[in-house]
mmCIF file with all atom_site columns, C-alpha atoms in Angstrom:
data_model
loop_
_atom_site.group_PDB
_atom_site.id
_atom_site.type_symbol
_atom_site.label_atom_id
_atom_site.label_alt_id
_atom_site.label_comp_id
_atom_site.label_asym_id
_atom_site.label_entity_id
_atom_site.label_seq_id
_atom_site.pdbx_PDB_ins_code
_atom_site.Cartn_x
_atom_site.Cartn_y
_atom_site.Cartn_z
_atom_site.occupancy
_atom_site.B_iso_or_equiv
_atom_site.pdbx_formal_charge
_atom_site.auth_seq_id
_atom_site.auth_comp_id
_atom_site.auth_asym_id
_atom_site.auth_atom_id
_atom_site.pdbx_PDB_model_num
ATOM 1   C CA . MET A 1 1   ? 51.393  -11.649 -3.312  1.00 55.00 ? 1099 MET A CA 1
ATOM 2   C CA . ARG A 1 2   ? 49.254  -13.133 -0.573  1.00 55.00 ? 1100 ARG A CA 1
ATOM 3   C CA . ALA A 1 3   ? 47.308  -9.906  -0.348  1.00 56.00 ? 1101 ALA A CA 1
ATOM 4   C CA . LEU A 1 4   ? 46.564  -10.067 -4.119  1.00 56.00 ? 1102 LEU A CA 1
ATOM 5   C CA . VAL A 1 5   ? 45.338  -13.700 -3.932  1.00 51.00 ? 1103 VAL A CA 1
ATOM 6   C CA . LEU A 1 6   ? 43.128  -12.888 -0.945  1.00 55.00 ? 1104 LEU A CA 1
ATOM 7   C CA . ALA A 1 7   ? 41.621  -9.914  -2.756  1.00 55.00 ? 1105 ALA A CA 1
ATOM 8   C CA . LEU A 1 8   ? 40.838  -12.030 -5.853  1.00 55.00 ? 1106 LEU A CA 1
ATOM 9   C CA . ALA A 1 9   ? 39.232  -14.743 -3.678  1.00 53.00 ? 1107 ALA A CA 1
ATOM 10  C CA . LEU A 1 10  ? 37.033  -12.205 -1.963  1.00 54.00 ? 1108 LEU A CA 1
ATOM 11  C CA . ALA A 1 11  ? 36.011  -10.729 -5.298  1.00 52.00 ? 1109 ALA A CA 1
ATOM 12  C CA . VAL A 1 12  ? 35.020  -14.137 -6.714  1.00 47.00 ? 1110 VAL A CA 1
ATOM 13  C CA . GLY A 1 13  ? 33.153  -15.046 -3.530  1.00 51.00 ? 1111 GLY A CA 1
ATOM 14  C CA . CYS A 1 14  ? 31.127  -11.875 -3.626  1.00 48.00 ? 1112 CYS A CA 1
ATOM 15  C CA . THR A 1 15  ? 30.229  -11.984 -7.315  1.00 49.00 ? 1113 THR A CA 1
ATOM 16  C CA . GLY A 1 16  ? 30.536  -15.464 -8.851  1.00 48.00 ? 1114 GLY A CA 1
ATOM 17  C CA . PHE A 1 17  ? 28.986  -17.456 -5.994  1.00 47.00 ? 1115 PHE A CA 1
ATOM 18  C CA . ALA A 1 18  ? 26.468  -14.962 -4.740  1.00 49.00 ? 1116 ALA A CA 1
ATOM 19  C CA . PRO A 1 19  ? 22.857  -16.234 -4.933  1.00 51.00 ? 1117 PRO A CA 1
ATOM 20  C CA . PRO A 1 20  ? 20.658  -14.482 -7.466  1.00 53.00 ? 1118 PRO A CA 1
ATOM 21  C CA . ALA A 1 21  ? 18.568  -11.730 -6.049  1.00 55.00 ? 1119 ALA A CA 1
ATOM 22  C CA . ARG A 1 22  ? 14.894  -12.544 -5.574  1.00 56.00 ? 1120 ARG A CA 1
ATOM 23  C CA . ALA A 1 23  ? 12.357  -10.552 -7.420  1.00 53.00 ? 1121 ALA A CA 1
ATOM 24  C CA . PRO A 1 24  ? 9.975   -8.692  -5.173  1.00 54.00 ? 1122 PRO A CA 1
ATOM 25  C CA . CYS A 1 25  ? 6.770   -10.637 -4.529  1.00 50.00 ? 1123 CYS A CA 1
ATOM 26  C CA . ALA A 1 26  ? 3.856   -9.394  -6.525  1.00 49.00 ? 1124 ALA A CA 1
ATOM 27  C CA . LYS A 1 27  ? 0.840   -8.467  -4.520  1.00 52.00 ? 1125 LYS A CA 1
ATOM 28  C CA . ARG A 1 28  ? -1.743  -11.190 -4.731  1.00 53.00 ? 1126 ARG A CA 1
ATOM 29  C CA . ALA A 1 29  ? -4.845  -10.207 -6.565  1.00 48.00 ? 1127 ALA A CA 1
ATOM 30  C CA . GLY A 1 30  ? -7.797  -9.692  -4.337  1.00 49.00 ? 1128 GLY A CA 1
ATOM 31  C CA . ALA A 1 31  ? -5.680  -9.738  -1.161  1.00 51.00 ? 1129 ALA A CA 1
ATOM 32  C CA . GLY A 1 32  ? -7.562  -8.467  1.815   1.00 55.00 ? 1130 GLY A CA 1
ATOM 33  C CA . THR A 1 33  ? -10.989 -9.309  0.381   1.00 59.00 ? 1131 THR A CA 1
ATOM 34  C CA . VAL A 1 34  ? -13.189 -12.199 1.535   1.00 56.00 ? 1132 VAL A CA 1
ATOM 35  C CA . SER A 1 35  ? -15.047 -14.181 -1.132  1.00 57.00 ? 1133 SER A CA 1
ATOM 36  C CA . MET A 1 36  ? -18.134 -16.221 -0.277  1.00 59.00 ? 1134 MET A CA 1
ATOM 37  C CA . LYS A 1 37  ? -18.694 -19.633 -1.840  1.00 55.00 ? 1135 LYS A CA 1
ATOM 38  C CA . ASP A 1 38  ? -21.536 -19.760 -4.315  1.00 57.00 ? 1136 ASP A CA 1
ATOM 39  C CA . TRP A 1 39  ? -23.936 -22.469 -3.140  1.00 50.00 ? 1137 TRP A CA 1
ATOM 40  C CA . SER A 1 40  ? -26.472 -21.943 -5.912  1.00 53.00 ? 1138 SER A CA 1
ATOM 41  C CA . LYS A 1 41  ? -27.437 -24.970 -7.998  1.00 53.00 ? 1139 LYS A CA 1
ATOM 42  C CA . ARG A 1 42  ? -25.237 -25.404 -11.047 1.00 56.00 ? 1140 ARG A CA 1
ATOM 43  C CA . GLU A 1 43  ? -26.138 -27.114 -14.266 1.00 55.00 ? 1141 GLU A CA 1
ATOM 44  C CA . THR A 1 44  ? -24.943 -30.644 -14.749 1.00 51.00 ? 1142 THR A CA 1
ATOM 45  C CA . LEU A 1 45  ? -23.179 -31.772 -17.899 1.00 49.00 ? 1143 LEU A CA 1
ATOM 46  C CA . ALA A 1 46  ? -26.347 -33.520 -19.059 1.00 49.00 ? 1144 ALA A CA 1
ATOM 47  C CA . GLU A 1 47  ? -28.306 -30.297 -18.621 1.00 51.00 ? 1145 GLU A CA 1
ATOM 48  C CA . LYS A 1 48  ? -25.752 -28.328 -20.618 1.00 56.00 ? 1146 LYS A CA 1
ATOM 49  C CA . VAL A 1 49  ? -25.092 -30.622 -23.576 1.00 50.00 ? 1147 VAL A CA 1
ATOM 50  C CA . GLY A 1 50  ? -27.966 -33.082 -23.388 1.00 50.00 ? 1148 GLY A CA 1
ATOM 51  C CA . GLY A 1 51  ? -28.321 -36.453 -21.718 1.00 51.00 ? 1149 GLY A CA 1
ATOM 52  C CA . MET A 1 52  ? -28.340 -40.029 -22.902 1.00 56.00 ? 1150 MET A CA 1
ATOM 53  C CA . SER A 1 53  ? -31.768 -39.752 -24.521 1.00 55.00 ? 1151 SER A CA 1
ATOM 54  C CA . ASP A 1 54  ? -30.666 -36.694 -26.522 1.00 57.00 ? 1152 ASP A CA 1
ATOM 55  C CA . GLN A 1 55  ? -27.072 -37.502 -27.460 1.00 55.00 ? 1153 GLN A CA 1
ATOM 56  C CA . GLY A 1 56  ? -26.928 -41.299 -27.282 1.00 57.00 ? 1154 GLY A CA 1
ATOM 57  C CA . PHE A 1 57  ? -24.982 -43.700 -25.060 1.00 58.00 ? 1155 PHE A CA 1
ATOM 58  C CA . GLN A 1 58  ? -21.545 -42.925 -26.444 1.00 55.00 ? 1156 GLN A CA 1
ATOM 59  C CA . ALA A 1 59  ? -21.957 -39.193 -25.864 1.00 55.00 ? 1157 ALA A CA 1
ATOM 60  C CA . VAL A 1 60  ? -22.343 -39.640 -22.119 1.00 56.00 ? 1158 VAL A CA 1
ATOM 61  C CA . GLY A 1 61  ? -19.512 -42.128 -21.801 1.00 57.00 ? 1159 GLY A CA 1
ATOM 62  C CA . LEU A 1 62  ? -21.489 -45.368 -21.544 1.00 72.00 ? 1160 LEU A CA 1
ATOM 63  C CA . ILE A 1 63  ? -19.756 -48.339 -23.100 1.00 77.00 ? 1161 ILE A CA 1
ATOM 64  C CA . GLY A 1 64  ? -21.072 -51.804 -23.770 1.00 88.00 ? 1162 GLY A CA 1
ATOM 65  C CA . THR A 1 65  ? -22.731 -53.866 -26.453 1.00 90.00 ? 1163 THR A CA 1
ATOM 66  C CA . ILE A 1 66  ? -25.944 -54.870 -24.689 1.00 93.00 ? 1164 ILE A CA 1
ATOM 67  C CA . PRO A 1 67  ? -28.816 -52.416 -24.165 1.00 94.00 ? 1165 PRO A CA 1
ATOM 68  C CA . VAL A 1 68  ? -30.491 -52.941 -20.803 1.00 95.00 ? 1166 VAL A CA 1
ATOM 69  C CA . GLU A 1 69  ? -34.006 -51.763 -19.940 1.00 96.00 ? 1167 GLU A CA 1
ATOM 70  C CA . PHE A 1 70  ? -35.326 -51.476 -16.401 1.00 96.00 ? 1168 PHE A CA 1
ATOM 71  C CA . ARG A 1 71  ? -39.123 -51.352 -16.448 1.00 96.00 ? 1169 ARG A CA 1
ATOM 72  C CA . GLN A 1 72  ? -41.177 -50.361 -13.420 1.00 95.00 ? 1170 GLN A CA 1
ATOM 73  C CA . ASN A 1 73  ? -44.833 -49.664 -14.189 1.00 93.00 ? 1171 ASN A CA 1
ATOM 74  C CA . GLU A 1 74  ? -44.728 -46.999 -16.911 1.00 92.00 ? 1172 GLU A CA 1
ATOM 75  C CA . ASP A 1 75  ? -41.181 -45.906 -16.079 1.00 93.00 ? 1173 ASP A CA 1
ATOM 76  C CA . VAL A 1 76  ? -38.422 -47.254 -18.344 1.00 94.00 ? 1174 VAL A CA 1
ATOM 77  C CA . ARG A 1 77  ? -34.717 -46.615 -17.702 1.00 94.00 ? 1175 ARG A CA 1
ATOM 78  C CA . THR A 1 78  ? -32.172 -47.649 -20.314 1.00 93.00 ? 1176 THR A CA 1
ATOM 79  C CA . THR A 1 79  ? -28.411 -48.030 -20.289 1.00 93.00 ? 1177 THR A CA 1
ATOM 80  C CA . MET A 1 80  ? -25.627 -50.057 -21.897 1.00 93.00 ? 1178 MET A CA 1
ATOM 81  C CA . ALA A 1 81  ? -23.817 -52.982 -20.296 1.00 93.00 ? 1179 ALA A CA 1
ATOM 82  C CA . ILE A 1 82  ? -21.033 -55.480 -20.876 1.00 93.00 ? 1180 ILE A CA 1
ATOM 83  C CA . VAL A 1 83  ? -21.470 -59.248 -20.774 1.00 94.00 ? 1181 VAL A CA 1
ATOM 84  C CA . GLY A 1 84  ? -20.775 -60.472 -17.245 1.00 95.00 ? 1182 GLY A CA 1
ATOM 85  C CA . GLN A 1 85  ? -21.291 -57.066 -15.671 1.00 95.00 ? 1183 GLN A CA 1
ATOM 86  C CA . PRO A 1 86  ? -23.060 -57.292 -12.258 1.00 95.00 ? 1184 PRO A CA 1
ATOM 87  C CA . LEU A 1 87  ? -26.715 -56.409 -12.588 1.00 96.00 ? 1185 LEU A CA 1
ATOM 88  C CA . SER A 1 88  ? -26.572 -54.330 -9.390  1.00 95.00 ? 1186 SER A CA 1
ATOM 89  C CA . GLU A 1 89  ? -23.896 -52.162 -11.002 1.00 93.00 ? 1187 GLU A CA 1
ATOM 90  C CA . VAL A 1 90  ? -25.966 -51.757 -14.159 1.00 94.00 ? 1188 VAL A CA 1
ATOM 91  C CA . ALA A 1 91  ? -29.029 -50.755 -12.107 1.00 94.00 ? 1189 ALA A CA 1
ATOM 92  C CA . ALA A 1 92  ? -27.046 -48.068 -10.307 1.00 92.00 ? 1190 ALA A CA 1
ATOM 93  C CA . GLN A 1 93  ? -25.653 -46.910 -13.651 1.00 91.00 ? 1191 GLN A CA 1
ATOM 94  C CA . ALA A 1 94  ? -29.192 -46.520 -15.025 1.00 91.00 ? 1192 ALA A CA 1
ATOM 95  C CA . GLY A 1 95  ? -30.442 -44.768 -11.892 1.00 91.00 ? 1193 GLY A CA 1
ATOM 96  C CA . GLN A 1 96  ? -32.837 -47.613 -11.077 1.00 93.00 ? 1194 GLN A CA 1
ATOM 97  C CA . PHE A 1 97  ? -33.537 -48.044 -7.370  1.00 94.00 ? 1195 PHE A CA 1
ATOM 98  C CA . VAL A 1 98  ? -33.309 -51.632 -6.126  1.00 95.00 ? 1196 VAL A CA 1
ATOM 99  C CA . LYS A 1 99  ? -33.720 -52.524 -2.470  1.00 94.00 ? 1197 LYS A CA 1
ATOM 100 C CA . TYR A 1 100 ? -30.966 -54.726 -1.022  1.00 95.00 ? 1198 TYR A CA 1
ATOM 101 C CA . LYS A 1 101 ? -30.504 -56.417 2.325   1.00 93.00 ? 1199 LYS A CA 1
ATOM 102 C CA . CYS A 1 102 ? -28.094 -59.354 2.607   1.00 93.00 ? 1200 CYS A CA 1
ATOM 103 C CA . GLY A 1 103 ? -26.108 -58.738 -0.585  1.00 91.00 ? 1201 GLY A CA 1
ATOM 104 C CA . LYS A 1 104 ? -25.403 -62.484 -0.847  1.00 91.00 ? 1202 LYS A CA 1
ATOM 105 C CA . GLY A 1 105 ? -28.417 -63.701 -2.801  1.00 93.00 ? 1203 GLY A CA 1
ATOM 106 C CA . GLU A 1 106 ? -29.992 -65.361 0.229   1.00 93.00 ? 1204 GLU A CA 1
ATOM 107 C CA . CYS A 1 107 ? -32.877 -63.147 1.386   1.00 94.00 ? 1205 CYS A CA 1
ATOM 108 C CA . GLY A 1 108 ? -34.536 -62.327 -1.950  1.00 93.00 ? 1206 GLY A CA 1
ATOM 109 C CA . THR A 1 109 ? -35.156 -58.669 -1.112  1.00 95.00 ? 1207 THR A CA 1
ATOM 110 C CA . CYS A 1 110 ? -33.615 -57.494 -4.395  1.00 96.00 ? 1208 CYS A CA 1
ATOM 111 C CA . GLU A 1 111 ? -35.495 -59.904 -6.668  1.00 97.00 ? 1209 GLU A CA 1
ATOM 112 C CA . VAL A 1 112 ? -36.514 -58.673 -10.127 1.00 97.00 ? 1210 VAL A CA 1
ATOM 113 C CA . ARG A 1 113 ? -38.297 -60.550 -12.898 1.00 97.00 ? 1211 ARG A CA 1
ATOM 114 C CA . ILE A 1 114 ? -36.374 -61.483 -16.053 1.00 97.00 ? 1212 ILE A CA 1
ATOM 115 C CA . ASP A 1 115 ? -37.994 -63.634 -18.767 1.00 95.00 ? 1213 ASP A CA 1
ATOM 116 C CA . GLY A 1 116 ? -40.728 -64.671 -16.342 1.00 95.00 ? 1214 GLY A CA 1
ATOM 117 C CA . GLN A 1 117 ? -38.321 -65.776 -13.611 1.00 95.00 ? 1215 GLN A CA 1
ATOM 118 C CA . TRP A 1 118 ? -37.402 -64.064 -10.361 1.00 96.00 ? 1216 TRP A CA 1
ATOM 119 C CA . VAL A 1 119 ? -33.720 -63.223 -10.247 1.00 96.00 ? 1217 VAL A CA 1
ATOM 120 C CA . ARG A 1 120 ? -31.737 -61.727 -7.380  1.00 96.00 ? 1218 ARG A CA 1
ATOM 121 C CA . THR A 1 121 ? -30.048 -58.529 -8.472  1.00 96.00 ? 1219 THR A CA 1
ATOM 122 C CA . CYS A 1 122 ? -27.150 -58.719 -6.011  1.00 96.00 ? 1220 CYS A CA 1
ATOM 123 C CA . THR A 1 123 ? -25.762 -61.902 -7.601  1.00 96.00 ? 1221 THR A CA 1
ATOM 124 C CA . ALA A 1 124 ? -27.067 -61.772 -11.196 1.00 96.00 ? 1222 ALA A CA 1
ATOM 125 C CA . LYS A 1 125 ? -24.915 -60.745 -14.150 1.00 96.00 ? 1223 LYS A CA 1
ATOM 126 C CA . VAL A 1 126 ? -25.710 -59.549 -17.635 1.00 96.00 ? 1224 VAL A CA 1
ATOM 127 C CA . PRO A 1 127 ? -25.846 -62.546 -20.024 1.00 95.00 ? 1225 PRO A CA 1
ATOM 128 C CA . PRO A 1 128 ? -24.952 -62.580 -23.729 1.00 95.00 ? 1226 PRO A CA 1
ATOM 129 C CA . MET A 1 129 ? -27.811 -61.355 -25.904 1.00 94.00 ? 1227 MET A CA 1
ATOM 130 C CA . PRO A 1 130 ? -28.532 -61.655 -29.637 1.00 93.00 ? 1228 PRO A CA 1
ATOM 131 C CA . SER A 1 131 ? -27.495 -58.619 -31.618 1.00 89.00 ? 1229 SER A CA 1
ATOM 132 C CA . GLY A 1 132 ? -30.146 -55.926 -31.436 1.00 87.00 ? 1230 GLY A CA 1
ATOM 133 C CA . ASP A 1 133 ? -32.054 -57.468 -28.492 1.00 94.00 ? 1231 ASP A CA 1
ATOM 134 C CA . ALA A 1 134 ? -32.342 -55.640 -25.182 1.00 95.00 ? 1232 ALA A CA 1
ATOM 135 C CA . PHE A 1 135 ? -31.937 -57.249 -21.792 1.00 97.00 ? 1233 PHE A CA 1
ATOM 136 C CA . VAL A 1 136 ? -35.239 -56.400 -20.083 1.00 97.00 ? 1234 VAL A CA 1
ATOM 137 C CA . VAL A 1 137 ? -35.475 -56.275 -16.283 1.00 97.00 ? 1235 VAL A CA 1
ATOM 138 C CA . ASN A 1 138 ? -38.906 -55.863 -14.667 1.00 97.00 ? 1236 ASN A CA 1
ATOM 139 C CA . VAL A 1 139 ? -38.799 -54.190 -11.275 1.00 97.00 ? 1237 VAL A CA 1
ATOM 140 C CA . ARG A 1 140 ? -41.591 -54.606 -8.746  1.00 95.00 ? 1238 ARG A CA 1
ATOM 141 C CA . ALA A 1 141 ? -43.868 -51.574 -8.362  1.00 94.00 ? 1239 ALA A CA 1
ATOM 142 C CA . SER A 1 142 ? -43.478 -51.747 -4.579  1.00 92.00 ? 1240 SER A CA 1
ATOM 143 C CA . MET A 1 143 ? -39.707 -51.294 -4.813  1.00 92.00 ? 1241 MET A CA 1
ATOM 144 C CA . VAL A 1 144 ? -39.689 -47.532 -4.264  1.00 90.00 ? 1242 VAL A CA 1
ATOM 145 C CA . LYS A 1 145 ? -36.946 -45.472 -2.700  1.00 86.00 ? 1243 LYS A CA 1
ATOM 146 C CA . PRO A 1 146 ? -38.102 -44.273 0.741   1.00 82.00 ? 1244 PRO A CA 1
ATOM 147 C CA . LYS A 1 147 ? -38.437 -40.559 1.187   1.00 76.00 ? 1245 LYS A CA 1
ATOM 148 C CA . GLY A 1 148 ? -36.429 -38.983 3.961   1.00 63.00 ? 1246 GLY A CA 1
ATOM 149 C CA . ALA A 1 149 ? -38.063 -36.818 6.587   1.00 50.00 ? 1247 ALA A CA 1
ATOM 150 C CA . SER A 1 150 ? -38.283 -33.218 5.360   1.00 53.00 ? 1248 SER A CA 1
ATOM 151 C CA . ARG A 1 151 ? -38.284 -31.706 8.840   1.00 56.00 ? 1249 ARG A CA 1
ATOM 152 C CA . PHE A 1 152 ? -37.197 -32.558 12.333  1.00 55.00 ? 1250 PHE A CA 1
ATOM 153 C CA . PHE A 1 153 ? -40.718 -32.821 13.773  1.00 58.00 ? 1251 PHE A CA 1
ATOM 154 C CA . SER A 1 154 ? -44.291 -32.605 12.563  1.00 66.00 ? 1252 SER A CA 1
ATOM 155 C CA . PHE A 1 155 ? -47.451 -31.190 14.078  1.00 69.00 ? 1253 PHE A CA 1
ATOM 156 C CA . ARG A 1 156 ? -48.655 -34.713 14.798  1.00 74.00 ? 1254 ARG A CA 1
ATOM 157 C CA . SER A 1 157 ? -45.476 -35.549 16.703  1.00 74.00 ? 1255 SER A CA 1
ATOM 158 C CA . PHE A 1 158 ? -45.933 -32.321 18.691  1.00 73.00 ? 1256 PHE A CA 1
ATOM 159 C CA . LEU A 1 159 ? -49.489 -33.350 19.658  1.00 78.00 ? 1257 LEU A CA 1
ATOM 160 C CA . ASP A 1 160 ? -48.326 -36.847 20.589  1.00 78.00 ? 1258 ASP A CA 1
ATOM 161 C CA . GLY A 1 161 ? -45.596 -35.418 22.783  1.00 79.00 ? 1259 GLY A CA 1
ATOM 162 C CA . PHE A 1 162 ? -48.006 -33.022 24.480  1.00 79.00 ? 1260 PHE A CA 1
ATOM 163 C CA . ARG A 1 163 ? -50.470 -35.863 25.119  1.00 82.00 ? 1261 ARG A CA 1
ATOM 164 C CA . ASN A 1 164 ? -47.728 -38.047 26.615  1.00 82.00 ? 1262 ASN A CA 1
ATOM 165 C CA . ASN A 1 165 ? -46.628 -35.204 28.895  1.00 84.00 ? 1263 ASN A CA 1
ATOM 166 C CA . VAL A 1 166 ? -50.198 -34.616 30.118  1.00 80.00 ? 1264 VAL A CA 1
ATOM 167 C CA . LEU A 1 167 ? -50.703 -38.326 30.794  1.00 80.00 ? 1265 LEU A CA 1
ATOM 168 C CA . GLY A 1 168 ? -47.417 -38.406 32.659  1.00 79.00 ? 1266 GLY A CA 1
ATOM 169 C CA . MET A 1 169 ? -48.423 -35.462 34.859  1.00 81.00 ? 1267 MET A CA 1
ATOM 170 C CA . VAL A 1 170 ? -51.842 -37.001 35.602  1.00 75.00 ? 1268 VAL A CA 1
ATOM 171 C CA . GLY A 1 171 ? -50.200 -40.293 36.495  1.00 75.00 ? 1269 GLY A CA 1
ATOM 172 C CA . PHE A 1 172 ? -47.705 -38.518 38.742  1.00 76.00 ? 1270 PHE A CA 1
ATOM 173 C CA . VAL A 1 173 ? -50.480 -36.697 40.635  1.00 76.00 ? 1271 VAL A CA 1
ATOM 174 C CA . THR A 1 174 ? -52.596 -39.867 40.917  1.00 78.00 ? 1272 THR A CA 1
ATOM 175 C CA . GLU A 1 175 ? -49.727 -41.936 42.228  1.00 78.00 ? 1273 GLU A CA 1
ATOM 176 C CA . GLY A 1 176 ? -48.813 -39.137 44.615  1.00 73.00 ? 1274 GLY A CA 1
ATOM 177 C CA . ARG A 1 177 ? -52.301 -39.099 46.072  1.00 76.00 ? 1275 ARG A CA 1
ATOM 178 C CA . LYS A 1 178 ? -52.264 -42.868 46.503  1.00 76.00 ? 1276 LYS A CA 1
ATOM 179 C CA . SER A 1 179 ? -48.906 -42.628 48.270  1.00 77.00 ? 1277 SER A CA 1
ATOM 180 C CA . ASP A 1 180 ? -50.197 -39.906 50.602  1.00 77.00 ? 1278 ASP A CA 1
ATOM 181 C CA . LYS A 1 181 ? -53.242 -41.993 51.477  1.00 78.00 ? 1279 LYS A CA 1
ATOM 182 C CA . ALA A 1 182 ? -51.110 -45.066 52.165  1.00 79.00 ? 1280 ALA A CA 1
ATOM 183 C CA . PHE A 1 183 ? -48.746 -42.970 54.306  1.00 80.00 ? 1281 PHE A CA 1
ATOM 184 C CA . ASN A 1 184 ? -51.573 -41.552 56.366  1.00 81.00 ? 1282 ASN A CA 1
ATOM 185 C CA . GLU A 1 185 ? -53.032 -45.031 56.875  1.00 82.00 ? 1283 GLU A CA 1
ATOM 186 C CA . ARG A 1 186 ? -49.651 -46.230 58.083  1.00 82.00 ? 1284 ARG A CA 1
ATOM 187 C CA . LEU A 1 187 ? -49.414 -43.394 60.585  1.00 83.00 ? 1285 LEU A CA 1
ATOM 188 C CA . GLU A 1 188 ? -52.890 -44.190 61.903  1.00 84.00 ? 1286 GLU A CA 1
ATOM 189 C CA . ASN A 1 189 ? -51.977 -47.859 62.305  1.00 84.00 ? 1287 ASN A CA 1
ATOM 190 C CA . GLU A 1 190 ? -48.757 -46.990 64.136  1.00 85.00 ? 1288 GLU A CA 1
ATOM 191 C CA . LYS A 1 191 ? -50.681 -44.617 66.447  1.00 85.00 ? 1289 LYS A CA 1
ATOM 192 C CA . ARG A 1 192 ? -53.250 -47.337 67.188  1.00 85.00 ? 1290 ARG A CA 1
ATOM 193 C CA . ILE A 1 193 ? -50.465 -49.842 67.965  1.00 87.00 ? 1291 ILE A CA 1
ATOM 194 C CA . ILE A 1 194 ? -48.815 -47.358 70.319  1.00 87.00 ? 1292 ILE A CA 1
ATOM 195 C CA . GLU A 1 195 ? -52.117 -46.769 72.145  1.00 85.00 ? 1293 GLU A CA 1
ATOM 196 C CA . ILE A 1 196 ? -52.743 -50.538 72.513  1.00 86.00 ? 1294 ILE A CA 1
ATOM 197 C CA . ALA A 1 197 ? -49.211 -51.068 73.856  1.00 83.00 ? 1295 ALA A CA 1
ATOM 198 C CA . ALA A 1 198 ? -49.653 -48.212 76.336  1.00 82.00 ? 1296 ALA A CA 1
ATOM 199 C CA . ALA A 1 199 ? -52.969 -49.659 77.535  1.00 84.00 ? 1297 ALA A CA 1
ATOM 200 C CA . LYS A 1 200 ? -51.374 -53.063 78.072  1.00 82.00 ? 1298 LYS A CA 1
ATOM 201 C CA . ARG A 1 201 ? -48.514 -51.545 80.081  1.00 82.00 ? 1299 ARG A CA 1
ATOM 202 C CA . ALA A 1 202 ? -50.974 -49.600 82.221  1.00 81.00 ? 1300 ALA A CA 1
ATOM 203 C CA . ALA A 1 203 ? -53.105 -52.683 82.837  1.00 80.00 ? 1301 ALA A CA 1
ATOM 204 C CA . LYS A 1 204 ? -50.036 -54.699 83.801  1.00 79.00 ? 1302 LYS A CA 1
ATOM 205 C CA . LYS A 1 205 ? -48.846 -51.951 86.157  1.00 78.00 ? 1303 LYS A CA 1
ATOM 206 C CA . THR A 1 206 ? -52.251 -51.844 87.864  1.00 78.00 ? 1304 THR A CA 1
ATOM 207 C CA . ALA A 1 207 ? -52.266 -55.604 88.261  1.00 76.00 ? 1305 ALA A CA 1
ATOM 208 C CA . ASP A 1 208 ? -48.794 -55.524 89.862  1.00 73.00 ? 1306 ASP A CA 1
ATOM 209 C CA . VAL A 1 209 ? -49.878 -52.879 92.399  1.00 73.00 ? 1307 VAL A CA 1
ATOM 210 C CA . GLN A 1 210 ? -52.874 -54.862 93.499  1.00 67.00 ? 1308 GLN A CA 1
#
């Protein structure tokens, strides 16, 4: 009887509680090959389907009830804003460059002209506007984004460096000659002092003998 129970237990343990067999792993596609990342310029969404000027504000995800215009010389950038929205945020949204410094409304670096008054962009907010009217912001012509250096050094910097090196070498030689002259003069003075001291000792010795 015990042998029968043991046999049944072994049978259940081997079949009923055995973990399901794993399916063999499929070979990964492209295994063993190295793919290089494509760094070529890809089209943006605006280039594919059209930008704000082609499709409108809603098509590019801009929300708001107030049209905002940033005018700088002949360049006009438009966007949509919400009442109370920070003007600095709206400028960035429109792609308008504004130069900032303190960010607290104290220095006046970011001032723009609105309705004939100078307003500081870092603290200003979009006010309520009558329906259909645009909030116009005039940006100074001098407020231009600085261009970064396109290369590590220029030909002018190379010439300046060469000139500085030449001047340094000339100065080194000149100072070296002055030092040599001063050293030689010192040796001559020391030699003269030694000769005077020797003459005094000889004169004293002669006087003692007499």
